[in-house]
PDB file of C-alpha atoms and ligand atoms in Angstrom:
ATOM      1  CA  MET A 261     -87.528  23.325  51.508  1.00 43.00           C
ATOM      2  CA  ARG A 262     -86.481  19.754  50.930  1.00 47.00           C
ATOM      3  CA  ARG A 263     -82.790  19.403  50.216  1.00 47.00           C
ATOM      4  CA  PRO A 264     -81.918  17.357  47.161  1.00 46.00           C
ATOM      5  CA  SER A 265     -80.432  13.924  47.762  1.00 53.00           C
ATOM      6  CA  GLY A 266     -76.882  13.121  46.616  1.00 55.00           C
ATOM      7  CA  GLY A 267     -78.101  11.732  43.276  1.00 64.00           C
ATOM      8  CA  GLY A 268     -80.578  14.593  42.801  1.00 60.00           C
ATOM      9  CA  LEU A 269     -77.894  17.154  43.549  1.00 59.00           C
ATOM     10  CA  ARG A 270     -75.534  15.602  41.017  1.00 73.00           C
ATOM     11  CA  ARG A 271     -78.283  15.577  38.395  1.00 71.00           C
ATOM     12  CA  MET A 272     -79.114  19.191  39.115  1.00 61.00           C
ATOM     13  CA  LEU A 273     -75.450  20.216  38.911  1.00 64.00           C
ATOM     14  CA  SER A 274     -75.017  18.404  35.605  1.00 73.00           C
ATOM     15  CA  VAL A 275     -78.102  20.132  34.160  1.00 67.00           C
ATOM     16  CA  VAL A 276     -76.826  23.521  35.340  1.00 60.00           C
ATOM     17  CA  GLY A 277     -73.351  22.678  34.036  1.00 73.00           C
ATOM     18  CA  VAL A 278     -74.780  22.178  30.554  1.00 70.00           C
ATOM     19  CA  ALA A 279     -77.484  24.841  30.578  1.00 66.00           C
ATOM     20  CA  VAL A 280     -75.347  27.762  31.780  1.00 61.00           C
ATOM     21  CA  PRO A 281     -72.617  27.519  29.109  1.00 67.00           C
ATOM     22  CA  VAL A 282     -75.244  26.944  26.416  1.00 64.00           C
ATOM     23  CA  ALA A 283     -77.289  29.952  27.536  1.00 61.00           C
ATOM     24  CA  ALA A 284     -74.136  32.096  27.728  1.00 62.00           C
ATOM     25  CA  ALA A 285     -73.015  30.980  24.280  1.00 61.00           C
ATOM     26  CA  VAL A 286     -76.422  31.496  22.710  1.00 58.00           C
ATOM     27  CA  ALA A 287     -76.891  34.905  24.292  1.00 55.00           C
ATOM     28  CA  GLY A 288     -73.404  36.322  24.083  1.00 59.00           C
ATOM     29  CA  CYS A 289     -71.569  35.284  20.938  1.00 71.00           C
ATOM     30  CA  LEU A 290     -73.719  36.782  18.209  1.00 78.00           C
ATOM     31  CA  PRO A 291     -74.607  40.448  17.656  1.00 82.00           C
ATOM     32  CA  ALA A 292     -78.300  41.157  18.142  1.00 88.00           C
ATOM     33  CA  PRO A 293     -79.956  40.701  14.733  1.00 91.00           C
ATOM     34  CA  VAL A 294     -81.512  43.876  13.313  1.00 94.00           C
ATOM     35  CA  THR A 295     -82.938  42.582  10.046  1.00 96.00           C
ATOM     36  CA  ALA A 296     -85.567  39.999   9.184  1.00 95.00           C
ATOM     37  CA  GLN A 297     -82.878  38.037   7.351  1.00 96.00           C
ATOM     38  CA  ALA A 298     -80.542  38.227  10.360  1.00 96.00           C
ATOM     39  CA  ARG A 299     -83.228  36.732  12.579  1.00 95.00           C
ATOM     40  CA  ALA A 300     -83.275  33.647  10.348  1.00 96.00           C
ATOM     41  CA  THR A 301     -79.480  33.366  10.645  1.00 96.00           C
ATOM     42  CA  SER A 302     -79.629  33.871  14.402  1.00 95.00           C
ATOM     43  CA  THR A 303     -82.305  31.196  14.781  1.00 95.00           C
ATOM     44  CA  LEU A 304     -80.234  28.743  12.727  1.00 96.00           C
ATOM     45  CA  TRP A 305     -77.164  29.493  14.844  1.00 94.00           C
ATOM     46  CA  THR A 306     -79.121  28.827  18.034  1.00 93.00           C
ATOM     47  CA  GLN A 307     -80.423  25.533  16.620  1.00 94.00           C
ATOM     48  CA  PHE A 308     -76.874  24.452  15.775  1.00 94.00           C
ATOM     49  CA  VAL A 309     -75.599  25.411  19.234  1.00 92.00           C
ATOM     50  CA  ILE A 310     -78.374  23.396  20.886  1.00 93.00           C
ATOM     51  CA  ALA A 311     -77.662  20.380  18.652  1.00 93.00           C
ATOM     52  CA  ALA A 312     -73.939  20.658  19.390  1.00 93.00           C
ATOM     53  CA  ALA A 313     -74.616  20.971  23.130  1.00 93.00           C
ATOM     54  CA  VAL A 314     -76.807  17.859  23.140  1.00 92.00           C
ATOM     55  CA  VAL A 315     -74.239  15.833  21.185  1.00 92.00           C
ATOM     56  CA  GLY A 316     -71.446  17.166  23.410  1.00 93.00           C
ATOM     57  CA  ALA A 317     -73.374  16.316  26.579  1.00 95.00           C
ATOM     58  CA  ILE A 318     -74.014  12.762  25.354  1.00 91.00           C
ATOM     59  CA  VAL A 319     -70.389  12.201  24.319  1.00 92.00           C
ATOM     60  CA  TRP A 320     -68.853  13.757  27.432  1.00 95.00           C
ATOM     61  CA  GLY A 321     -71.435  12.030  29.640  1.00 95.00           C
ATOM     62  CA  LEU A 322     -70.680   8.586  28.207  1.00 92.00           C
ATOM     63  CA  ILE A 323     -66.938   9.186  28.432  1.00 95.00           C
ATOM     64  CA  THR A 324     -67.283  10.277  32.062  1.00 95.00           C
ATOM     65  CA  VAL A 325     -69.417   7.247  32.937  1.00 94.00           C
ATOM     66  CA  ALA A 326     -66.919   4.927  31.235  1.00 91.00           C
ATOM     67  CA  ILE A 327     -63.967   6.491  33.042  1.00 92.00           C
ATOM     68  CA  VAL A 328     -65.579   6.503  36.479  1.00 93.00           C
ATOM     69  CA  ARG A 329     -67.617   3.307  36.427  1.00 90.00           C
ATOM     70  CA  TYR A 330     -65.193   1.071  34.583  1.00 87.00           C
ATOM     71  CA  ARG A 331     -61.935   2.440  35.946  1.00 87.00           C
ATOM     72  CA  ARG A 332     -59.247  -0.010  36.983  1.00 86.00           C
ATOM     73  CA  ARG A 333     -59.526  -1.002  40.637  1.00 86.00           C
ATOM     74  CA  PRO A 334     -56.944  -2.704  42.901  1.00 86.00           C
ATOM     75  CA  ALA A 335     -58.979  -5.941  42.760  1.00 85.00           C
ATOM     76  CA  ASP A 336     -58.559  -5.971  38.969  1.00 84.00           C
ATOM     77  CA  ALA A 337     -54.788  -6.373  39.173  1.00 83.00           C
ATOM     78  CA  GLY A 338     -53.561  -9.064  36.818  1.00 83.00           C
ATOM     79  CA  SER A 339     -56.886  -9.418  34.959  1.00 86.00           C
ATOM     80  CA  ILE A 340     -58.445  -7.724  31.973  1.00 85.00           C
ATOM     81  CA  PRO A 341     -62.156  -6.943  31.559  1.00 82.00           C
ATOM     82  CA  PRO A 342     -64.345  -8.878  29.099  1.00 84.00           C
ATOM     83  CA  GLN A 343     -63.305  -8.041  25.520  1.00 86.00           C
ATOM     84  CA  ILE A 344     -66.349  -7.283  23.336  1.00 84.00           C
ATOM     85  CA  VAL A 345     -65.489  -7.455  19.642  1.00 87.00           C
ATOM     86  CA  ASP A 346     -68.548  -5.898  18.060  1.00 87.00           C
ATOM     87  CA  SER A 347     -72.162  -4.927  18.656  1.00 90.00           C
ATOM     88  CA  ARG A 348     -74.486  -4.687  15.691  1.00 93.00           C
ATOM     89  CA  ASN A 349     -77.095  -2.599  17.511  1.00 93.00           C
ATOM     90  CA  LEU A 350     -74.493  -0.142  18.746  1.00 90.00           C
ATOM     91  CA  GLU A 351     -72.954   0.234  15.301  1.00 93.00           C
ATOM     92  CA  ILE A 352     -76.356   0.781  13.699  1.00 95.00           C
ATOM     93  CA  ALA A 353     -77.168   3.392  16.349  1.00 93.00           C
ATOM     94  CA  TRP A 354     -73.944   5.374  15.939  1.00 90.00           C
ATOM     95  CA  THR A 355     -74.308   5.290  12.172  1.00 95.00           C
ATOM     96  CA  VAL A 356     -77.991   6.160  11.885  1.00 97.00           C
ATOM     97  CA  LEU A 357     -78.228   8.797  14.623  1.00 93.00           C
ATOM     98  CA  PRO A 358     -75.425  11.041  13.231  1.00 94.00           C
ATOM     99  CA  ILE A 359     -76.887  10.733   9.719  1.00 97.00           C
ATOM    100  CA  LEU A 360     -80.315  11.797  10.993  1.00 97.00           C
ATOM    101  CA  THR A 361     -78.715  14.655  12.940  1.00 95.00           C
ATOM    102  CA  ILE A 362     -76.824  15.912   9.883  1.00 96.00           C
ATOM    103  CA  LEU A 363     -79.919  15.616   7.678  1.00 98.00           C
ATOM    104  CA  GLY A 364     -81.916  17.591  10.245  1.00 97.00           C
ATOM    105  CA  LEU A 365     -79.305  20.361  10.387  1.00 97.00           C
ATOM    106  CA  PHE A 366     -79.108  20.346   6.584  1.00 98.00           C
ATOM    107  CA  GLY A 367     -82.875  20.833   6.369  1.00 98.00           C
ATOM    108  CA  LEU A 368     -82.797  23.693   8.890  1.00 97.00           C
ATOM    109  CA  THR A 369     -79.959  25.287   6.895  1.00 98.00           C
ATOM    110  CA  LEU A 370     -81.969  25.125   3.673  1.00 98.00           C
ATOM    111  CA  VAL A 371     -84.902  26.811   5.422  1.00 97.00           C
ATOM    112  CA  ALA A 372     -82.664  29.605   6.763  1.00 97.00           C
ATOM    113  CA  LEU A 373     -80.936  30.075   3.392  1.00 97.00           C
ATOM    114  CA  GLY A 374     -84.329  30.405   1.740  1.00 97.00           C
ATOM    115  CA  GLN A 375     -85.314  33.111   4.232  1.00 96.00           C
ATOM    116  CA  VAL A 376     -82.007  35.005   3.926  1.00 96.00           C
ATOM    117  CA  ASP A 377     -81.996  34.917   0.114  1.00 95.00           C
ATOM    118  CA  ALA A 378     -85.735  35.554  -0.300  1.00 95.00           C
ATOM    119  CA  ARG A 379     -86.420  38.512  -2.560  1.00 94.00           C
ATOM    120  CA  ALA A 380     -89.364  40.879  -2.427  1.00 94.00           C
ATOM    121  CA  VAL A 381     -91.484  40.943  -5.584  1.00 92.00           C
ATOM    122  CA  SER A 382     -91.357  44.706  -6.012  1.00 91.00           C
ATOM    123  CA  PRO A 383     -89.138  46.477  -3.471  1.00 94.00           C
ATOM    124  CA  ARG A 384     -89.663  50.239  -3.424  1.00 94.00           C
ATOM    125  CA  VAL A 385     -85.972  50.980  -2.947  1.00 97.00           C
ATOM    126  CA  THR A 386     -83.088  49.504  -4.917  1.00 97.00           C
ATOM    127  CA  VAL A 387     -79.541  50.590  -4.176  1.00 98.00           C
ATOM    128  CA  ASP A 388     -76.633  49.795  -6.465  1.00 98.00           C
ATOM    129  CA  VAL A 389     -73.711  49.297  -4.096  1.00 98.00           C
ATOM    130  CA  THR A 390     -70.349  49.641  -5.793  1.00 97.00           C
ATOM    131  CA  ALA A 391     -67.126  48.767  -4.030  1.00 97.00           C
ATOM    132  CA  TYR A 392     -63.850  50.240  -5.156  1.00 96.00           C
ATOM    133  CA  ARG A 393     -60.421  50.694  -3.654  1.00 94.00           C
ATOM    134  CA  TRP A 394     -60.986  52.000  -1.030  1.00 92.00           C
ATOM    135  CA  GLN A 395     -64.549  53.060  -0.394  1.00 96.00           C
ATOM    136  CA  TRP A 396     -68.158  52.493  -1.372  1.00 97.00           C
ATOM    137  CA  ARG A 397     -70.677  54.202  -3.609  1.00 97.00           C
ATOM    138  CA  PHE A 398     -74.460  53.957  -3.248  1.00 97.00           C
ATOM    139  CA  ASP A 399     -76.610  54.773  -6.295  1.00 97.00           C
ATOM    140  CA  TYR A 400     -80.351  54.886  -5.767  1.00 97.00           C
ATOM    141  CA  GLU A 401     -82.074  53.349  -8.784  1.00 95.00           C
ATOM    142  CA  GLY A 402     -84.742  55.488 -10.403  1.00 93.00           C
ATOM    143  CA  THR A 403     -83.073  58.647  -9.117  1.00 94.00           C
ATOM    144  CA  ALA A 404     -79.888  60.570  -9.842  1.00 93.00           C
ATOM    145  CA  VAL A 405     -78.816  60.310  -6.206  1.00 94.00           C
ATOM    146  CA  SER A 406     -75.358  58.884  -5.662  1.00 95.00           C
ATOM    147  CA  VAL A 407     -73.486  58.817  -2.361  1.00 95.00           C
ATOM    148  CA  ALA A 408     -69.776  58.045  -2.329  1.00 94.00           C
ATOM    149  CA  GLY A 409     -67.350  57.849   0.549  1.00 92.00           C
ATOM    150  CA  GLY A 410     -63.969  59.507   0.686  1.00 86.00           C
ATOM    151  CA  PRO A 411     -60.608  58.623   2.220  1.00 78.00           C
ATOM    152  CA  ASP A 412     -61.596  59.908   5.673  1.00 83.00           C
ATOM    153  CA  GLN A 413     -65.352  59.832   5.337  1.00 89.00           C
ATOM    154  CA  PRO A 414     -67.166  56.498   5.202  1.00 92.00           C
ATOM    155  CA  ALA A 415     -70.063  56.359   2.787  1.00 95.00           C
ATOM    156  CA  GLU A 416     -73.482  56.276   4.434  1.00 97.00           C
ATOM    157  CA  MET A 417     -76.375  54.391   2.898  1.00 97.00           C
ATOM    158  CA  VAL A 418     -79.708  55.797   4.045  1.00 97.00           C
ATOM    159  CA  VAL A 419     -82.600  53.360   3.733  1.00 98.00           C
ATOM    160  CA  PRO A 420     -86.176  53.138   4.983  1.00 98.00           C
ATOM    161  CA  VAL A 421     -86.865  50.913   7.954  1.00 97.00           C
ATOM    162  CA  GLY A 422     -89.422  48.105   7.996  1.00 95.00           C
ATOM    163  CA  GLU A 423     -89.497  47.374   4.264  1.00 96.00           C
ATOM    164  CA  PRO A 424     -87.306  45.319   1.947  1.00 97.00           C
ATOM    165  CA  VAL A 425     -84.426  47.209   0.362  1.00 97.00           C
ATOM    166  CA  HIS A 426     -82.965  45.549  -2.689  1.00 98.00           C
ATOM    167  CA  ILE A 427     -79.182  45.684  -3.023  1.00 98.00           C
ATOM    168  CA  VAL A 428     -77.244  45.113  -6.235  1.00 98.00           C
ATOM    169  CA  LEU A 429     -73.637  44.653  -5.188  1.00 98.00           C
ATOM    170  CA  THR A 430     -70.623  44.837  -7.453  1.00 97.00           C
ATOM    171  CA  SER A 431     -67.025  45.996  -7.638  1.00 97.00           C
ATOM    172  CA  VAL A 432     -65.094  47.962 -10.228  1.00 97.00           C
ATOM    173  CA  ASP A 433     -61.610  46.673  -9.450  1.00 95.00           C
ATOM    174  CA  VAL A 434     -60.863  43.731  -7.169  1.00 96.00           C
ATOM    175  CA  ALA A 435     -62.985  41.465  -4.966  1.00 97.00           C
ATOM    176  CA  HIS A 436     -64.390  43.201  -1.880  1.00 97.00           C
ATOM    177  CA  SER A 437     -67.032  42.089   0.583  1.00 98.00           C
ATOM    178  CA  PHE A 438     -70.043  43.933   2.001  1.00 98.00           C
ATOM    179  CA  PHE A 439     -70.284  43.161   5.701  1.00 97.00           C
ATOM    180  CA  VAL A 440     -72.544  44.712   8.325  1.00 97.00           C
ATOM    181  CA  PRO A 441     -72.158  42.703  11.557  1.00 95.00           C
ATOM    182  CA  ALA A 442     -75.606  43.623  12.889  1.00 95.00           C
ATOM    183  CA  PHE A 443     -77.120  42.174   9.692  1.00 96.00           C
ATOM    184  CA  LEU A 444     -75.323  38.851  10.384  1.00 95.00           C
ATOM    185  CA  PHE A 445     -74.624  38.965   6.687  1.00 95.00           C
ATOM    186  CA  LYS A 446     -71.651  39.218   4.370  1.00 96.00           C
ATOM    187  CA  ARG A 447     -71.557  39.006   0.607  1.00 97.00           C
ATOM    188  CA  ASP A 448     -68.720  39.380  -1.862  1.00 97.00           C
ATOM    189  CA  ALA A 449     -68.542  42.278  -4.314  1.00 97.00           C
ATOM    190  CA  ILE A 450     -67.066  40.746  -7.443  1.00 97.00           C
ATOM    191  CA  PRO A 451     -66.110  42.674 -10.604  1.00 97.00           C
ATOM    192  CA  GLY A 452     -68.432  41.759 -13.474  1.00 96.00           C
ATOM    193  CA  HIS A 453     -70.662  39.563 -11.312  1.00 96.00           C
ATOM    194  CA  PRO A 454     -73.379  41.521  -9.460  1.00 97.00           C
ATOM    195  CA  ASN A 455     -74.718  39.872  -6.315  1.00 97.00           C
ATOM    196  CA  GLU A 456     -78.279  40.758  -5.378  1.00 97.00           C
ATOM    197  CA  PHE A 457     -80.052  40.472  -2.046  1.00 97.00           C
ATOM    198  CA  ASP A 458     -82.674  42.137   0.132  1.00 97.00           C
ATOM    199  CA  VAL A 459     -82.375  43.534   3.632  1.00 97.00           C
ATOM    200  CA  THR A 460     -85.370  44.437   5.772  1.00 97.00           C
ATOM    201  CA  ILE A 461     -84.192  46.431   8.775  1.00 97.00           C
ATOM    202  CA  ASP A 462     -86.404  46.160  11.853  1.00 94.00           C
ATOM    203  CA  GLU A 463     -85.267  49.124  13.919  1.00 93.00           C
ATOM    204  CA  PRO A 464     -84.159  52.664  13.045  1.00 96.00           C
ATOM    205  CA  GLY A 465     -80.488  53.175  13.768  1.00 96.00           C
ATOM    206  CA  VAL A 466     -77.003  53.501  12.374  1.00 97.00           C
ATOM    207  CA  TYR A 467     -75.211  50.246  11.655  1.00 97.00           C
ATOM    208  CA  ALA A 468     -71.496  50.077  10.993  1.00 96.00           C
ATOM    209  CA  GLY A 469     -70.094  47.978   8.190  1.00 96.00           C
ATOM    210  CA  GLN A 470     -66.811  47.350   6.467  1.00 96.00           C
ATOM    211  CA  CYS A 471     -65.138  45.519   3.642  1.00 97.00           C
ATOM    212  CA  ALA A 472     -64.463  41.962   4.769  1.00 97.00           C
ATOM    213  CA  GLU A 473     -62.247  40.837   1.899  1.00 96.00           C
ATOM    214  CA  PHE A 474     -58.632  41.949   2.029  1.00 96.00           C
ATOM    215  CA  CYS A 475     -58.341  44.141  -1.029  1.00 95.00           C
ATOM    216  CA  GLY A 476     -55.142  46.135  -0.741  1.00 93.00           C
ATOM    217  CA  VAL A 477     -53.094  48.470   1.378  1.00 93.00           C
ATOM    218  CA  PHE A 478     -56.044  50.638   2.526  1.00 93.00           C
ATOM    219  CA  HIS A 479     -58.505  47.790   2.981  1.00 95.00           C
ATOM    220  CA  ASP A 480     -59.049  48.937   6.569  1.00 93.00           C
ATOM    221  CA  ARG A 481     -60.430  52.267   5.344  1.00 93.00           C
ATOM    222  CA  MET A 482     -63.320  50.615   3.548  1.00 95.00           C
ATOM    223  CA  THR A 483     -65.796  51.297   6.294  1.00 96.00           C
ATOM    224  CA  LEU A 484     -69.416  52.257   5.709  1.00 96.00           C
ATOM    225  CA  ARG A 485     -72.585  53.060   7.597  1.00 96.00           C
ATOM    226  CA  VAL A 486     -76.172  52.055   7.025  1.00 97.00           C
ATOM    227  CA  ARG A 487     -78.662  54.540   8.469  1.00 97.00           C
ATOM    228  CA  ALA A 488     -82.187  53.154   8.750  1.00 98.00           C
ATOM    229  CA  VAL A 489     -84.897  55.794   9.113  1.00 98.00           C
ATOM    230  CA  PRO A 490     -88.703  55.903   8.920  1.00 97.00           C
ATOM    231  CA  ARG A 491     -90.110  56.054   5.387  1.00 97.00           C
ATOM    232  CA  ASP A 492     -91.120  59.747   5.565  1.00 96.00           C
ATOM    233  CA  VAL A 493     -87.641  60.726   6.777  1.00 97.00           C
ATOM    234  CA  PHE A 494     -86.128  58.696   3.953  1.00 97.00           C
ATOM    235  CA  ASP A 495     -88.347  60.395   1.357  1.00 96.00           C
ATOM    236  CA  THR A 496     -87.334  63.810   2.695  1.00 96.00           C
ATOM    237  CA  TRP A 497     -83.657  62.840   2.688  1.00 95.00           C
ATOM    238  CA  LEU A 498     -83.822  61.485  -0.862  1.00 95.00           C
ATOM    239  CA  ALA A 499     -85.616  64.580  -2.146  1.00 93.00           C
ATOM    240  CA  GLY A 500     -82.976  66.788  -0.529  1.00 92.00           C
ATOM    241  CA  GLN A 501     -79.999  65.116  -2.180  1.00 90.00           C
ATOM    242  CA  VAL A 502     -78.155  66.938  -4.932  1.00 77.00           C
ATOM    243  CA  PRO A 503     -78.077  64.681  -7.989  1.00 70.00           C
ATOM    244  CA  ALA A 504     -74.597  63.457  -8.760  1.00 64.00           C
ATOM    245  CA  ALA A 505     -72.811  65.009 -11.714  1.00 62.00           C
ATOM    246  CA  PRO A 506     -72.386  62.668 -14.680  1.00 59.00           C
ATOM    247  CA  SER A 507     -69.127  60.785 -14.362  1.00 51.00           C
ATOM    248  CA  THR A 508     -67.082  58.866 -16.882  1.00 47.00           C
ATOM    249  CA  SER A 509     -65.220  57.018 -14.150  1.00 46.00           C
ATOM    250  CA  ALA A 510     -66.783  54.204 -12.146  1.00 45.00           C
ATOM    251  CA  ALA A 511     -64.877  55.170  -9.014  1.00 49.00           C
ATOM    252  CA  PRO A 512     -64.463  58.692  -7.633  1.00 47.00           C
ATOM    253  CA  SER A 513     -61.009  60.137  -8.085  1.00 41.00           C
ATOM    254  CA  ALA A 514     -60.598  60.318  -4.293  1.00 39.00           C
ATOM    255  CA  SER A 515     -60.213  56.549  -4.329  1.00 39.00           C
ATOM    256  CA  ALA A 516     -57.233  56.530  -6.622  1.00 36.00           C
ATOM    257  CA  ALA A 517     -54.388  54.391  -5.414  1.00 37.00           C
ATOM    258  CA  PRO A 518     -51.358  56.277  -4.108  1.00 32.00           C
TER     259      PRO A 518
HETATM  260 CU1   CU B 768     -62.273  46.030   0.012  1.00 82.27          CU
END
């Protein structure tokens, strides 16, 4: 095999030096997306990392060239290099190129936001998610099924896999936040202001979540689970639930503050 020349070796090392950190960052810093919406977020994140890597490589490359090629040498003692006051072409380039870059990233962001916030026309499952200090309650619309967590038992939301599940998120006391890392998604639960969104989970599994808005002394206990199961398993589970007794209180008594 032909060995690379000095210049070729340097080029190869510089390519590897950029590609390896980028690949490691892209592959390792984000949980694997498990919903259709999370894939849009993940794709956007990768696009931003690539854009940042390219800009970083250009900036660091030019700085390195300037330092090495135009460094002060012994023969330069007592003299200063030519002083260039301005360059119209250069100034146009470093004004226009960043603007185009930002506009491109803005456009990609709008596309991803549209995909994350897209709503199914008629989802078959709608869950009213209610946050309260310090747990969660899941009410399945069109049924009397209500699942609430307790102090030592996180609430579990069972949903069908592979189809959009509509979530109506609210809070009965203070601001909380619904966060499931594998969904790459977080949305605030605000009293009196329901937030609505869809999630379409790709793979069956149990996904851990938690409140992501500091809400009081037992904020850390506001964990939850989302269990995604095939549609027939979901139907069986839903049919087997004991309807919740009518309640006059929005939050179960187990959540009462000490
Ligand atoms: Cu909370």
